[in-house]
Structures are given as C-alpha cells and as structure tokens.
Coordinates of C-alpha atoms in Angstrom, one line a residue:
X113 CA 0.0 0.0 0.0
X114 CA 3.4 2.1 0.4
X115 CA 4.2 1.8 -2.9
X116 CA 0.9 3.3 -4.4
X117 CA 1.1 5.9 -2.1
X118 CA 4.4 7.3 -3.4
X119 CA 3.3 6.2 -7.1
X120 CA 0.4 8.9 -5.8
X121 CA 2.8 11.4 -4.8
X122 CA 4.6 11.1 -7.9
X123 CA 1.7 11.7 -9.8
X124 CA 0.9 15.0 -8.2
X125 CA 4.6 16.2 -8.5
X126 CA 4.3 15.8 -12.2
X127 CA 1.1 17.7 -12.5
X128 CA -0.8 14.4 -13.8
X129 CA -3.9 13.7 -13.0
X130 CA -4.2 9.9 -14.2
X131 CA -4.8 8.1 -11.4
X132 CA -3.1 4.7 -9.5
X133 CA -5.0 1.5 -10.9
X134 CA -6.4 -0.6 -8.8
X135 CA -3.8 -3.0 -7.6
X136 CA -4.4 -5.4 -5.5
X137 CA -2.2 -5.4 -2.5
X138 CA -0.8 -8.2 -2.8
X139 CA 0.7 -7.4 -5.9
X140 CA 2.1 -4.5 -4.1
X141 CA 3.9 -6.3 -1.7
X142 CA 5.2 -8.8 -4.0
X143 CA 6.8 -5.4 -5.8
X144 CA 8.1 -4.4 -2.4
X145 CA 9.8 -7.4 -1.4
X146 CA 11.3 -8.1 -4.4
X147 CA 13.0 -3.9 -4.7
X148 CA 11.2 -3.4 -8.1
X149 CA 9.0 -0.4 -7.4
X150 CA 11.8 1.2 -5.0
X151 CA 14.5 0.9 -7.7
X152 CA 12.2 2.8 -9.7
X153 CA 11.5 5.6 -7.4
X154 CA 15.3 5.8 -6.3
X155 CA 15.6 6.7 -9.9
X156 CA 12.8 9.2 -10.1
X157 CA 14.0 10.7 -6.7
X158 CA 17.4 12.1 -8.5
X159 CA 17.1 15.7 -8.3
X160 CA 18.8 15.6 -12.0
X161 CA 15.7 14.8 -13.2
X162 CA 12.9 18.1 -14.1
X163 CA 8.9 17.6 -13.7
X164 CA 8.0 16.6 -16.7
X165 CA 10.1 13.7 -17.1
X166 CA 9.1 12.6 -13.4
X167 CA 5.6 12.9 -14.6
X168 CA 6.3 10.6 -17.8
X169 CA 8.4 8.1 -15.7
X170 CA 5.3 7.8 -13.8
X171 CA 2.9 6.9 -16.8
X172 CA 5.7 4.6 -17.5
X173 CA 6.0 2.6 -14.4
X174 CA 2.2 2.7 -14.5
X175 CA 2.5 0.7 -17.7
X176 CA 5.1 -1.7 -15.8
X177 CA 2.9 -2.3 -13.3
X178 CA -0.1 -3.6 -15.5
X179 CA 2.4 -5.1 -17.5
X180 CA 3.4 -7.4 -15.0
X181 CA 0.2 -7.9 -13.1
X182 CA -1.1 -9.1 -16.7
X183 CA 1.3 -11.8 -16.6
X184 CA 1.0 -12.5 -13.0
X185 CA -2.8 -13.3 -13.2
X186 CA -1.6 -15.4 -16.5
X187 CA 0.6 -17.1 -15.0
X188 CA -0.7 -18.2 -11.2
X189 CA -4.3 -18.1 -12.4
X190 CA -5.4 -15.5 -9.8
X191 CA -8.0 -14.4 -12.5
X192 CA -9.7 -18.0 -10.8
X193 CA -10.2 -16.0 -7.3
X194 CA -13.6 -15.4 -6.6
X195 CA -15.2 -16.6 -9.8
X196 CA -17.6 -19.3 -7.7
X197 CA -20.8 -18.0 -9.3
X198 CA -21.4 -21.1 -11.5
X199 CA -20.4 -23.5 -8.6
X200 CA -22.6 -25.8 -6.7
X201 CA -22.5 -24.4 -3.1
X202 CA -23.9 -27.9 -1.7
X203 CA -20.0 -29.1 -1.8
X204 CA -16.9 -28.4 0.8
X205 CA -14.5 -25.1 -0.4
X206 CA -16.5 -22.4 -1.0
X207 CA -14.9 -19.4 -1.6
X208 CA -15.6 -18.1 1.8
X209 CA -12.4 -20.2 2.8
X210 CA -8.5 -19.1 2.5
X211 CA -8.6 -17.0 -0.3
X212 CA -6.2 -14.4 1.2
X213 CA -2.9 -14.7 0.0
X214 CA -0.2 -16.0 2.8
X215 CA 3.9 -15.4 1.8
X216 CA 6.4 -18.1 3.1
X217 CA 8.0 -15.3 5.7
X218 CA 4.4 -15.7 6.9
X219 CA 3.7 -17.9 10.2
X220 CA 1.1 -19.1 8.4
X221 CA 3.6 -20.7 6.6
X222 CA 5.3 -22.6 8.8
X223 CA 4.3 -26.6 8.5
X224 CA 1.6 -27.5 11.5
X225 CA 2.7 -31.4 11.6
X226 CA 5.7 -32.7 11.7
X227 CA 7.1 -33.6 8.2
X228 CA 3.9 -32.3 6.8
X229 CA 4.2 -29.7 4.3
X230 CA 1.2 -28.0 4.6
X231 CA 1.5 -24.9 6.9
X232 CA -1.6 -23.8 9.7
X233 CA -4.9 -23.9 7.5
X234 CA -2.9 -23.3 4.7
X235 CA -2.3 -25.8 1.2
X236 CA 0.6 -27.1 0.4
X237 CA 3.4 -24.3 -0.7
X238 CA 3.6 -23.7 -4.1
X239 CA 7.5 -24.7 -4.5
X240 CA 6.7 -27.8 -2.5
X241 CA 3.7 -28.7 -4.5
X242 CA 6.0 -28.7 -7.3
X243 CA 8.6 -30.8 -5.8
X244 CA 6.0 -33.2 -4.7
X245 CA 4.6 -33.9 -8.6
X246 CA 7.5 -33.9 -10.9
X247 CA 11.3 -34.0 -11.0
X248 CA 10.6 -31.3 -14.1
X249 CA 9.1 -29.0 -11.6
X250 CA 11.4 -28.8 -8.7
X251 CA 13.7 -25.8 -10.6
X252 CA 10.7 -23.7 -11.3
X253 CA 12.5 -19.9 -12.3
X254 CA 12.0 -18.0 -8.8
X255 CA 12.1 -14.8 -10.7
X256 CA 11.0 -11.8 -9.2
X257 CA 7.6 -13.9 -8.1
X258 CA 10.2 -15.2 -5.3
X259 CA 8.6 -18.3 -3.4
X260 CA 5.0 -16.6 -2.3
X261 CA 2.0 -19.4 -2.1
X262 CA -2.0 -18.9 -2.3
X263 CA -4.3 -20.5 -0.3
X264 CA -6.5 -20.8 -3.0
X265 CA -4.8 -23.6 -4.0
X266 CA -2.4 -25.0 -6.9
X267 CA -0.7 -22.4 -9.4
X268 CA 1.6 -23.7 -11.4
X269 CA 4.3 -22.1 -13.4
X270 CA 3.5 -21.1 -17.1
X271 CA 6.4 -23.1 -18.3
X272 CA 3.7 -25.8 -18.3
X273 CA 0.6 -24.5 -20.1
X274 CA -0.8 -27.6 -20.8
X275 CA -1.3 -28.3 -16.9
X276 CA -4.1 -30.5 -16.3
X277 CA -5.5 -28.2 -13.6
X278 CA -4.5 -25.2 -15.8
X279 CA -6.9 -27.1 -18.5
X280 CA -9.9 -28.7 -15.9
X281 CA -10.6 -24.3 -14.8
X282 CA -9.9 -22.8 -18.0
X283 CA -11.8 -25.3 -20.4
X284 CA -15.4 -25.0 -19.1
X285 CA -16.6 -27.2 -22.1
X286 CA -15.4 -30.3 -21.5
X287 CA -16.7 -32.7 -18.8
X288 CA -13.8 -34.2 -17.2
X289 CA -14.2 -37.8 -15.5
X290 CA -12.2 -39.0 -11.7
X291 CA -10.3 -41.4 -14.0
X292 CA -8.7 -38.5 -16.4
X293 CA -7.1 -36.8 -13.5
X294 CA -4.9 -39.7 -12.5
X295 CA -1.8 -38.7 -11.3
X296 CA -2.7 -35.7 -10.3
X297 CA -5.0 -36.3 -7.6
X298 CA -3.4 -34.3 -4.9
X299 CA -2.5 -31.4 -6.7
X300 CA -6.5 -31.1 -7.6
X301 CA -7.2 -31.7 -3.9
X302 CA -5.4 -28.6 -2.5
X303 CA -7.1 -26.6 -5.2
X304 CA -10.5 -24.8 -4.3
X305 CA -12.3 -26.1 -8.0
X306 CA -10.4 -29.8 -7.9
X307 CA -11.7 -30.5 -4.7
X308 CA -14.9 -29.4 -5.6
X309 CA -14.6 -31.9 -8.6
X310 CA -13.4 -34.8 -6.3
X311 CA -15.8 -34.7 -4.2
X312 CA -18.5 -34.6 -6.2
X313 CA -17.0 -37.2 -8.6
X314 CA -16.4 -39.6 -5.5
X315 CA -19.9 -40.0 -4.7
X316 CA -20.9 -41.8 -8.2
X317 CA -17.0 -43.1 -8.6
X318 CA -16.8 -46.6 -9.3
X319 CA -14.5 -49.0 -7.4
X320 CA -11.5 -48.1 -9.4
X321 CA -11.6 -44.8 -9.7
X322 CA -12.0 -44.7 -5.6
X323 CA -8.8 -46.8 -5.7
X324 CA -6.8 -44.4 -7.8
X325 CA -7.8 -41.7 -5.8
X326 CA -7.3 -43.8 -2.5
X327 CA -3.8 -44.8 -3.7
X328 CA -2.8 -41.2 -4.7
X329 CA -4.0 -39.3 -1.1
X330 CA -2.4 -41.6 0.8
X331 CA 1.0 -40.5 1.0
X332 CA 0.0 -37.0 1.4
X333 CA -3.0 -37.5 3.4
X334 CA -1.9 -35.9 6.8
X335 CA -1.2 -32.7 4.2
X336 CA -4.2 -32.7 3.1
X337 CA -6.2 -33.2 6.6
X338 CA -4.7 -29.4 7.3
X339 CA -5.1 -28.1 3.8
X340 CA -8.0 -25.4 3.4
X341 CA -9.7 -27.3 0.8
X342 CA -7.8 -31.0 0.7
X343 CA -9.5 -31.7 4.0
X344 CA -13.1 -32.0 2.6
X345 CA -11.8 -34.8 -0.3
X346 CA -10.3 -36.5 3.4
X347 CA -13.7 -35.9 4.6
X348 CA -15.4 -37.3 1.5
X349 CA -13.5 -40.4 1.1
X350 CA -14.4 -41.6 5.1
X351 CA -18.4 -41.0 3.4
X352 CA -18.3 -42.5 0.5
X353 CA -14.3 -45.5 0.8
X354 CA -14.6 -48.6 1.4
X355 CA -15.0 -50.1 4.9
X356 CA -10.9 -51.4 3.9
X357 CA -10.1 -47.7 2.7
X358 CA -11.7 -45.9 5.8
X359 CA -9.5 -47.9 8.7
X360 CA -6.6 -47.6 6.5
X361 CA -7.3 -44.1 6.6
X362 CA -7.9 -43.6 9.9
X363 CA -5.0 -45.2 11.1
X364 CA -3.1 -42.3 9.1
X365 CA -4.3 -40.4 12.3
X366 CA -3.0 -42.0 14.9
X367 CA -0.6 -40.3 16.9
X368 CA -1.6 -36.6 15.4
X369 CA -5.5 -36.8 16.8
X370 CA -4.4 -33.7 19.2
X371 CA -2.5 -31.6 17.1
X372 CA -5.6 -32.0 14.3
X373 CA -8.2 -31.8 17.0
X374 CA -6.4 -27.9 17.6
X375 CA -6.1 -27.2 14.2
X376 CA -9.0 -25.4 11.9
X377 CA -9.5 -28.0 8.8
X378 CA -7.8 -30.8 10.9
X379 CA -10.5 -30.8 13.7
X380 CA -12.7 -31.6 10.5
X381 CA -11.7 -34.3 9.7
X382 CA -11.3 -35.5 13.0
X383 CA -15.2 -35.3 13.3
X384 CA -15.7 -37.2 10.5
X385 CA -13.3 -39.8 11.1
X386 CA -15.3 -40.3 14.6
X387 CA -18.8 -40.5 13.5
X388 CA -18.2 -43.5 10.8
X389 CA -15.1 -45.3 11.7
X390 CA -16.0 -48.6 13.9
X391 CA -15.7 -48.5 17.8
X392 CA -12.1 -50.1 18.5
X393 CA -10.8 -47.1 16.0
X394 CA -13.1 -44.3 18.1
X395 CA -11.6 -46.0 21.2
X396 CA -7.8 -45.6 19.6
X397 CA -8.4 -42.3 18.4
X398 CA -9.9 -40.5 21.6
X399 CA -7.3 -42.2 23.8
X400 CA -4.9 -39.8 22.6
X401 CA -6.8 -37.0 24.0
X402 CA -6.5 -37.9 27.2
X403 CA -5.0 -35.6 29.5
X404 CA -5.6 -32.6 27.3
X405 CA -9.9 -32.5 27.8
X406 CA -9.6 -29.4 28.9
X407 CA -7.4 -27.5 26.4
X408 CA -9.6 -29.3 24.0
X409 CA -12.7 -27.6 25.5
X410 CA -11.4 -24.3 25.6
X411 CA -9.8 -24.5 22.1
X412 CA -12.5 -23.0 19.3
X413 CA -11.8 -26.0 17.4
X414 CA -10.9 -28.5 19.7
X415 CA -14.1 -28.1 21.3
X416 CA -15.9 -29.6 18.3
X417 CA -14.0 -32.9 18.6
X418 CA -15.0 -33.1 22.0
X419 CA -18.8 -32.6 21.6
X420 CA -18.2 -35.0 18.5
X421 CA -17.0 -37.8 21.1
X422 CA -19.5 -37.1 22.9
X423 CA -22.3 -37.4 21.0
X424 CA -21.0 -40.8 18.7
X425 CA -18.9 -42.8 21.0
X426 CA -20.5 -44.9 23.6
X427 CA -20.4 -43.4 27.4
X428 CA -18.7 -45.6 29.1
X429 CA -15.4 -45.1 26.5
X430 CA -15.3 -41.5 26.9
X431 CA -15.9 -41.2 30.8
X432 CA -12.9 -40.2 31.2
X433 CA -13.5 -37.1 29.4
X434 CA -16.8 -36.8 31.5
X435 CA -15.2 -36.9 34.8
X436 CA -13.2 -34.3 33.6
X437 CA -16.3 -32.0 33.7
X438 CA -16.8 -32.4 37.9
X439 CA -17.0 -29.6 39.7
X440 CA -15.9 -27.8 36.8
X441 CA -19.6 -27.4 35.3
X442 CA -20.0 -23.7 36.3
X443 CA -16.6 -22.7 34.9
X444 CA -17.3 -24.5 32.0
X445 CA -21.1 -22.7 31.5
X446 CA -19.7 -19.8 31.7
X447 CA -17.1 -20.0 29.2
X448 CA -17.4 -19.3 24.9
X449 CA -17.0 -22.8 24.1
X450 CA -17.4 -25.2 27.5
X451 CA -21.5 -24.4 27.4
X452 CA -21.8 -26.2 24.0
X453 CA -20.1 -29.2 26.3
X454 CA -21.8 -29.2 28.9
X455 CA -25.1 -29.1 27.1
X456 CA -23.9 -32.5 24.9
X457 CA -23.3 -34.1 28.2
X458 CA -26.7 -33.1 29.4
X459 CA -28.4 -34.6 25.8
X460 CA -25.7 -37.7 25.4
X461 CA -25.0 -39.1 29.1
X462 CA -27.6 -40.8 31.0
X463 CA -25.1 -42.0 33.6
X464 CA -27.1 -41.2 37.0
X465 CA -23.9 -40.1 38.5
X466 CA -23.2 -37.8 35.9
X467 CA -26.2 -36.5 35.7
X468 CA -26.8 -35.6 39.6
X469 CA -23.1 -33.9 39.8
X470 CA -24.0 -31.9 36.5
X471 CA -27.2 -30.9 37.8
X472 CA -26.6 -30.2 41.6
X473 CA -23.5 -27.7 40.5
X474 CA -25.9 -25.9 37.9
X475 CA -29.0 -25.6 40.6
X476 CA -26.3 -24.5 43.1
X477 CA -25.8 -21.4 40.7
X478 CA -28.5 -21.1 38.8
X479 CA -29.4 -17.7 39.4
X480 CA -25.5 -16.6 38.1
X481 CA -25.9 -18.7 35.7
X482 CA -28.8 -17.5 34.3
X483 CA -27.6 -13.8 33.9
X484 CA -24.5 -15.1 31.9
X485 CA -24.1 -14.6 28.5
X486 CA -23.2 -18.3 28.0
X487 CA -24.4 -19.6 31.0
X488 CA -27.8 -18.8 30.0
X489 CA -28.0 -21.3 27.5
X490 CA -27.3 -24.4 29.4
X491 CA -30.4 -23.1 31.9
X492 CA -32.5 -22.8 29.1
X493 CA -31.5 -25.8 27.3
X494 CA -32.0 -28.0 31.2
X495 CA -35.8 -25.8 31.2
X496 CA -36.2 -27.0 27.4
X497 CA -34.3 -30.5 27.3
X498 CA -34.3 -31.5 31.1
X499 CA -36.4 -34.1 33.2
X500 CA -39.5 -32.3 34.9
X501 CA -38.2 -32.6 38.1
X502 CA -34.8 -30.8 37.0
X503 CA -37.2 -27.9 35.1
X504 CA -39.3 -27.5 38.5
X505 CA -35.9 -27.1 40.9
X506 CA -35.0 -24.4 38.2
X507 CA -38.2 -22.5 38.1
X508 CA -38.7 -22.4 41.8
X509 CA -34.5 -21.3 42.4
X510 CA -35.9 -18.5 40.6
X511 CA -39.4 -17.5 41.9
X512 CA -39.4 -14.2 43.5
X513 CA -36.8 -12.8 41.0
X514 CA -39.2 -13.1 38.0
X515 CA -39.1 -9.1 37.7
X516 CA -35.6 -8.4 38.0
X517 CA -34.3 -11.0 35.9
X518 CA -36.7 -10.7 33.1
X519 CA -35.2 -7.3 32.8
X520 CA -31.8 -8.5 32.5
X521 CA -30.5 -9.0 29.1
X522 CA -30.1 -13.1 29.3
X523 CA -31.9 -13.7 31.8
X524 CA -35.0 -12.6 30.3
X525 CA -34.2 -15.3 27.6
X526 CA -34.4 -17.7 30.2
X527 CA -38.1 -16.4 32.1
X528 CA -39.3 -16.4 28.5
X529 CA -38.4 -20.8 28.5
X530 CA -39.6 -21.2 32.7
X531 CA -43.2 -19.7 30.4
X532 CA -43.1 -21.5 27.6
X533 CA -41.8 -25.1 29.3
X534 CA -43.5 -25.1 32.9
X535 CA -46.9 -26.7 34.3
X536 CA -49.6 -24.6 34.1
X537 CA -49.4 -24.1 38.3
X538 CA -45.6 -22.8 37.7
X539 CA -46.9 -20.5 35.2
X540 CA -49.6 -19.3 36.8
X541 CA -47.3 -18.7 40.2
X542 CA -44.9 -17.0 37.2
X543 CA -48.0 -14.6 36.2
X544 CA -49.3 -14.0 40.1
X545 CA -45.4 -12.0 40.7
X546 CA -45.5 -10.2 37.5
X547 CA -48.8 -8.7 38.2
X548 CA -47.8 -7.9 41.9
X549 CA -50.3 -7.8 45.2
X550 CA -51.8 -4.4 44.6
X551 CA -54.3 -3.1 42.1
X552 CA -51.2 -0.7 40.4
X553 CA -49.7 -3.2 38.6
X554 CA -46.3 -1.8 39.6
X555 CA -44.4 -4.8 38.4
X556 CA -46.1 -5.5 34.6
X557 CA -45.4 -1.8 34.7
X558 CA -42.7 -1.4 34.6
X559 CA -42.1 -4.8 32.4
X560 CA -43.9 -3.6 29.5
X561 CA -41.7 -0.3 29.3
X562 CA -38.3 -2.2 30.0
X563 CA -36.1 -3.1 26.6
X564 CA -35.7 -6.6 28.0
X565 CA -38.7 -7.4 29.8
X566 CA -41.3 -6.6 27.2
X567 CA -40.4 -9.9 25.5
X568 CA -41.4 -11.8 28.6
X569 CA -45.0 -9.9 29.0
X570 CA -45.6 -10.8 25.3
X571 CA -44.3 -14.4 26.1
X572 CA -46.7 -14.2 28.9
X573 CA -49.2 -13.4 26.6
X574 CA -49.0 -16.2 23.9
X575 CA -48.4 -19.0 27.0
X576 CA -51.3 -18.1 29.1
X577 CA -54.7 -20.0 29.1
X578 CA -58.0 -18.0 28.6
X579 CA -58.6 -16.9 32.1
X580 CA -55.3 -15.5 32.9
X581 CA -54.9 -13.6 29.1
X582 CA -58.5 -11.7 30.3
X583 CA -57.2 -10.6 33.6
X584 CA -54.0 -9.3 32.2
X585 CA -55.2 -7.5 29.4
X586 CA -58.0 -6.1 32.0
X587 CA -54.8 -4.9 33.6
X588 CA -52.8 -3.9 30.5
X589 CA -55.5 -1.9 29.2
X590 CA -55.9 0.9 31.7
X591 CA -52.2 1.6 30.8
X592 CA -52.6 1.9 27.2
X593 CA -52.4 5.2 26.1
X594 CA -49.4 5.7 28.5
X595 CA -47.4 2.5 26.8
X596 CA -47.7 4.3 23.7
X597 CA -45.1 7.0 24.7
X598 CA -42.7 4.3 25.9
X599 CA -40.5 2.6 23.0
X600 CA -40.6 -0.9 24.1
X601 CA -44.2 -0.4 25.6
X602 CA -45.6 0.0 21.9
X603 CA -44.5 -3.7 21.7
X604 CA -47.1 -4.5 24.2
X605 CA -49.7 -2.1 22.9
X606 CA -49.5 -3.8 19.4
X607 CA -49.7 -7.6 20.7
X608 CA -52.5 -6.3 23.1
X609 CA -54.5 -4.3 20.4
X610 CA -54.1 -7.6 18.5
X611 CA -54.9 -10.0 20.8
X612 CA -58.5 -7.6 22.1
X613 CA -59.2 -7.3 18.4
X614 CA -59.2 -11.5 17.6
X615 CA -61.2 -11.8 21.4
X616 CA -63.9 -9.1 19.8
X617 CA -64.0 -11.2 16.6
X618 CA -64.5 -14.6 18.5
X619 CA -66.9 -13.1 21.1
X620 CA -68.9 -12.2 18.4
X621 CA -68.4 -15.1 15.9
X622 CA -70.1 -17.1 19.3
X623 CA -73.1 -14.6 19.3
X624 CA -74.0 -15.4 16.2
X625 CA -72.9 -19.0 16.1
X626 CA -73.8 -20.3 20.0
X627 CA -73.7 -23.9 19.1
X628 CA -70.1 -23.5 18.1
X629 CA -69.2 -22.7 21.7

C-alpha cells in the first residue's frame, strides 16, 4: 500500500492527474519485497531529473505495473479468485475459505505437523507442491515472483501451459471424468475447483476410480487433513471409501489426533473420522486426548472434537473425558466454548452419577448462571431439554426474581423458557409475581416499558390460558395510552390491540354462532 502511495505522490509532483490503478495489494507487496517499485522511485528521486520527465516516468511505471500484473494473473491463475458464481455451493471449499494470500515469511507458513508440508490452514506451498509432482518442476524460475503461495490452492508455473488443472478451470466445455485426473490427484485436492470436482465425482466413482484416488491421497494425506480445501476430499472419502479404505485411513491419524483436534480444517476431519469409523478405531483415536480434555474444551476447534466424542462414541469409552467436567460445570457454562459441552453431556450421558453432579453444580448457581451470557444457555437448554423434576428445581430457584431477571438481558431469555416449558401451576405462580399484590400493577409496569422485559410480557401473553390472558389484558388496558409514549411499551400495545381485536371477533363469531361454543 506504500508503494501506491508514493506512485500517488509522484503523480501529483508531475502535475498528472491519471490516477493509481487498482492494484491489489498483494501485488504490491510482492513489488516491495522483491525492490522493483523502490528501484524505480530511487531513480525518479534524482534531483537531476525536471517535472516533466518525473511525470512521464510515472505513466511509464504505470505501464510496468499492469504489464506485470497481466502476466501474474496469466501465470498463477489469480483471474480464478472469486469466480464461484457457477459452482454448486452444496460441496466443501467455498470461496468463503483461505482466499487471502499468505507469503512463506508468513507464520502461516510454517508446517503444523511434523514432516507435513502443509502450513496452519494453509495448502501445500507452491514450491513444495512442485517438488511433490514432478522432478521437471522442482527448478521452477523464482524470478521476481520469489517463493510466495496462495491458499486458493495449486498455481503452477507457465512453463507448463498444458497443466491438467491449468486445463480442468480454464476449459469449461469439457466434462472431465475422476479417472482422467490420474496422477494428479493431490495437486486437484489442494485446489478450491479440484476439490470441488473430487468430491463430487467420489460419490458416483466406481470401485477403481475410488482406488486411484485412494492410492494417490495416501502418502500426502496428513497434508491434506490441514489443507484449506484438501481436508473435505479427506472428509469425503471416510463417506463415500470402502470399509478397507476408511480404517486404513484412519489409522493415518493416529498419533496426530491432538494436534488435528487444535487445528481449523484438521478438527474436521477428526469429526468425521469419529462419526463413521467402527468403535475399536473411536476408542484408539480418543485415547490420545487424554490428558488434554480441557485445552480441548477451551480451544475453538478443539471443542468440536470433543462434543463430537460425545455425542458418537459410547459413554462408558469417553468417561474419562466426562469426569473431567466435575466440579468444573459452572466454569465451564460460563465459558465461549465449555457451554456447547456441557449441554452435549446433558443430551448424550444418562449416567445417574453424571447427571446428579452436573445438575446439583448448575442448581447451586442457577441464578448466576442464568444472567450469563453463555451460561444462560445451558439453563435454558436444562428448562427446554431436562427431566420435569430438573425444570421445577430451576423455576422455583428463581421464583421471587421473576421481575428483576426478566429485565436482565439473558436472563430474560431464560423467564421467556420457565413460560413456555412449565406446568400450568408454575406458570400461573410466574404470572401471580409479575402482576404484583396491589391493584397498580407496579411490576407488569414497569415490564412492559423495559427493553428486555417486554419480550417476557408478550411471552406471557401467547403461554397463558384464557382466564389469565383476560385478567391481564383487564390490567394492560388501563395503561394503554401511557405505553404508547414508551418505546418498548408500543410492543405491548401492538400484541395487546391484537390479541382484544381477535377476542372481539370470536366473542362475536359465538353470538352469532352459539352452538359452536
């Protein structure tokens, strides 16, 4: 972005007004690193040199520029960036994923796995892709491109032109089949539109063509398990291998299960892997997390593996990684990425120890809980999900609050469930508070004017049986015309005007109709 700004300055010292093209600035920083634009503009610095010529240089080096971007986007295909309009969507890689360009100085870079060659979410490098494929493609000219990658896959060198890949995203004509991309099977994994073709292609594939891809991915398939868009033709081959192909594949894992659990497109696969393979292999493969639940919980993409574990692999082969979870359930509730956990635990384990520890430490701090941004969820999900017992013990731990949490941003979320999910005593006992003792209606006053609790009185509303909805709306009426100055109270007055409006209609629909009532 330096470089245009000086090309800018340039411009105005010459008295030009063309203006900088749009250059991507990636390009820019390729120019940087590699001294081209700066040799330049040492030159047109020399105080030899009068306006006008700067001026002309300028035009000139403009010229360069889209000279060389030209042959850029010829040669590494970045023309193919964001062109996904004619793509079916309902397959892994959208364009969503790792388009931005990473450099090998980048940390990004850097290999995740040992003797992998595929950096952190990243394919694999562009001058180790080409060492990988061909003995012809290890000396590829480093020229002023220097060793730079995209994570939008392969780009090979236009020293090759008749690349297959080159040929599969420039020919849109011609309907290539699995079996024509032999030998190339990796190289169209790591790429956003080859994976895209693989994976489609390996749902109809026929036994040989599954084998030729299977025989190809192997030796590169902890690459491709971290690679942006290799990771879905991974996923797609423990769908649609053989039962053979899927343990052979799965045994690629072993020994890496943590390091792939922790790692963006790695933890992917990892899910797959543990929802088909057979139980010995689930066994094998969540062994290795032991002694890291935790980190795993924490992690925003380890946590995925662990609610994967627990929701496919029998209880009593993941209780150590339940146990784990005693007397840490609050902690956990409370945190981005432990309240998805816990609430798998809460669906998945039916162990009566389990369940009794889990629940005692959320009724012990329910009312916290409750006013917690992610705490919240697991009370509503034990209100929406839980046995009736566990739903009372909530709803009576929070009787007499009723008012001040349901005007408390999350905990209004969870009032709004105790209505929807209780017995009709525990919502009428819910009503009895929000209307308050006296005749002033104090309370659903000051609800229906409240940001927050406005939702609840509307909840209240739609949950309430016939005989409770007249005597509130008795009450709601008198205060009307004073709701309507109030921004959250116009909420009420519509729902209300609504509601009096459909009880007018059906009063008088039983007039004229008494045999219907």
């Amino acid at each position: 972005m330096a470089t245009a700004a000086e090309l800018q300055t340039l411009s105005r010292l010459g008295n030009h007004t063309a203006s900088v093209p749009l250059v991507n600035p990636l390009y820019l920083q390729y120019l940087r690193s590699n001294e081209y634009a700066a040799s330049q503009l040492a030159a047109l610095n020399d105080p030899m040199l009068d306006r006008e010529y700067v001026g002309n240089a300028y035009d000139l080096i403009q010229l360069q520029l889209e000279a060389l971007m030209a042959t850029q986007k010829s040669q590494y295909g970045v023309s193919y960036l964001g062109n996904s309009g004619s793509l079916n969507h309902n397959y892994y890689g959208n364009t969503g994923f790792g388009l931005d360009m990473s450099y090998s100085g980048s940390p990004l870079g850097g290999p995740l796995l040992p003797n992998s060659s595929v950096g952190l979410g990243g394919p694999v490098r562009h001058s180790e892709r080409n060492m990988r494929f061909s003995p012809a493609m290890r000396n590829l000219p480093g020229g002023v491109m220097g060793s730079w990658h995209s994570e939008a896959g392969s780009k090979l060198d236009e020293s090759f032109p008749s690349s297959l890949l080159d040929e599969f995203k420039s020919n849109k004509t011609r309907c290539f089949e699995l079996s024509e991309i032999a030998g190339h099977v990796v190289e169209f994994s790591a790429d956003q539109y080859g994976s895209r073709f693989i994976q489609q292609q390996l749902e109809i594939a026929t036994t040989e063509e599954k084998n030729m891809v299977f025989d190809e991915i192997m030796p590169q398939a902890l690459s491709l398990m971290t690679d942006v868009f290799g990771n879905y033709v991974i996923q797609k081959f423990f769908e649609h291998g053989s039962a053979s192909q899927i343990r052979e594949l799965a045994d690629q894992l072993t020994g890496h299960v943590l390091t792939l659990s922790l790692q963006m497109y790695g933890c992917r696969v990892i899910q797959k892997a543990i929802e088909v393979v057979e139980l010995d292999q689930q066994t094998k493969m969540v062994a290795e997390l032991d002694g890291h639940i935790m980190r795993c919980v924490r992690d925003q993409n380890g946590n995925h593996v662990i609610q994967k574990c627990i929701e496919c692999i029998p209880e009593d082969a993941i209780q150590f990684i339940v146990s784990t979870f005693y007397d840490q359930v609050v902690t956990l509730s409370t945190h981005p990425y432990g309240c998805r956990v816990i609430q798998r635990v809460l669906e998945h384990c039916q162990d009566t120890k389990t369940q009794l520890i889990m629940m005692d430490e959320i009724l012990q701090s329910v009312c916290m809980l409750a006013q917690d941004q992610y705490g919240n969820y697991v009370v509503q999900h034990v209100l929406e999900h839980g046995k009736p017992l566990e739903r009372s013990a909530i709803i009576k731990k929070l009787t007499g609050q009723i008012v001040q949490m349901s005007q408390q941003k999350f905990a209004s979320n969870v009032i709004e469930k105790c209505l929807t999910f209780g017995t009709p005593a525990e919502r009428q006992a819910l009503v009895d508070e929000m209307l308050g003792t006296t005749d002033e209606n104090e309370p659903l006053q000051a609800m229906m004017k409240d940001q927050f609790a406005n939702y609840v009185v509307q909840k209240v509303l739609e949950t309430c049986d016939d005989q409770q909805l007249e005597l509130i709306l008795n009450r709601i009426k008198v205060h009307l015309n004073a709701l309507k100055k109030y921004t959250y109270g116009k909420h009420i007055v519509a729902r209300v005007e609504k509601l009096v409006a459909a009880g007018e209609k059906r009063i008088s629909f039983l007039t004229l109709h008494p045999a219907a009532a």
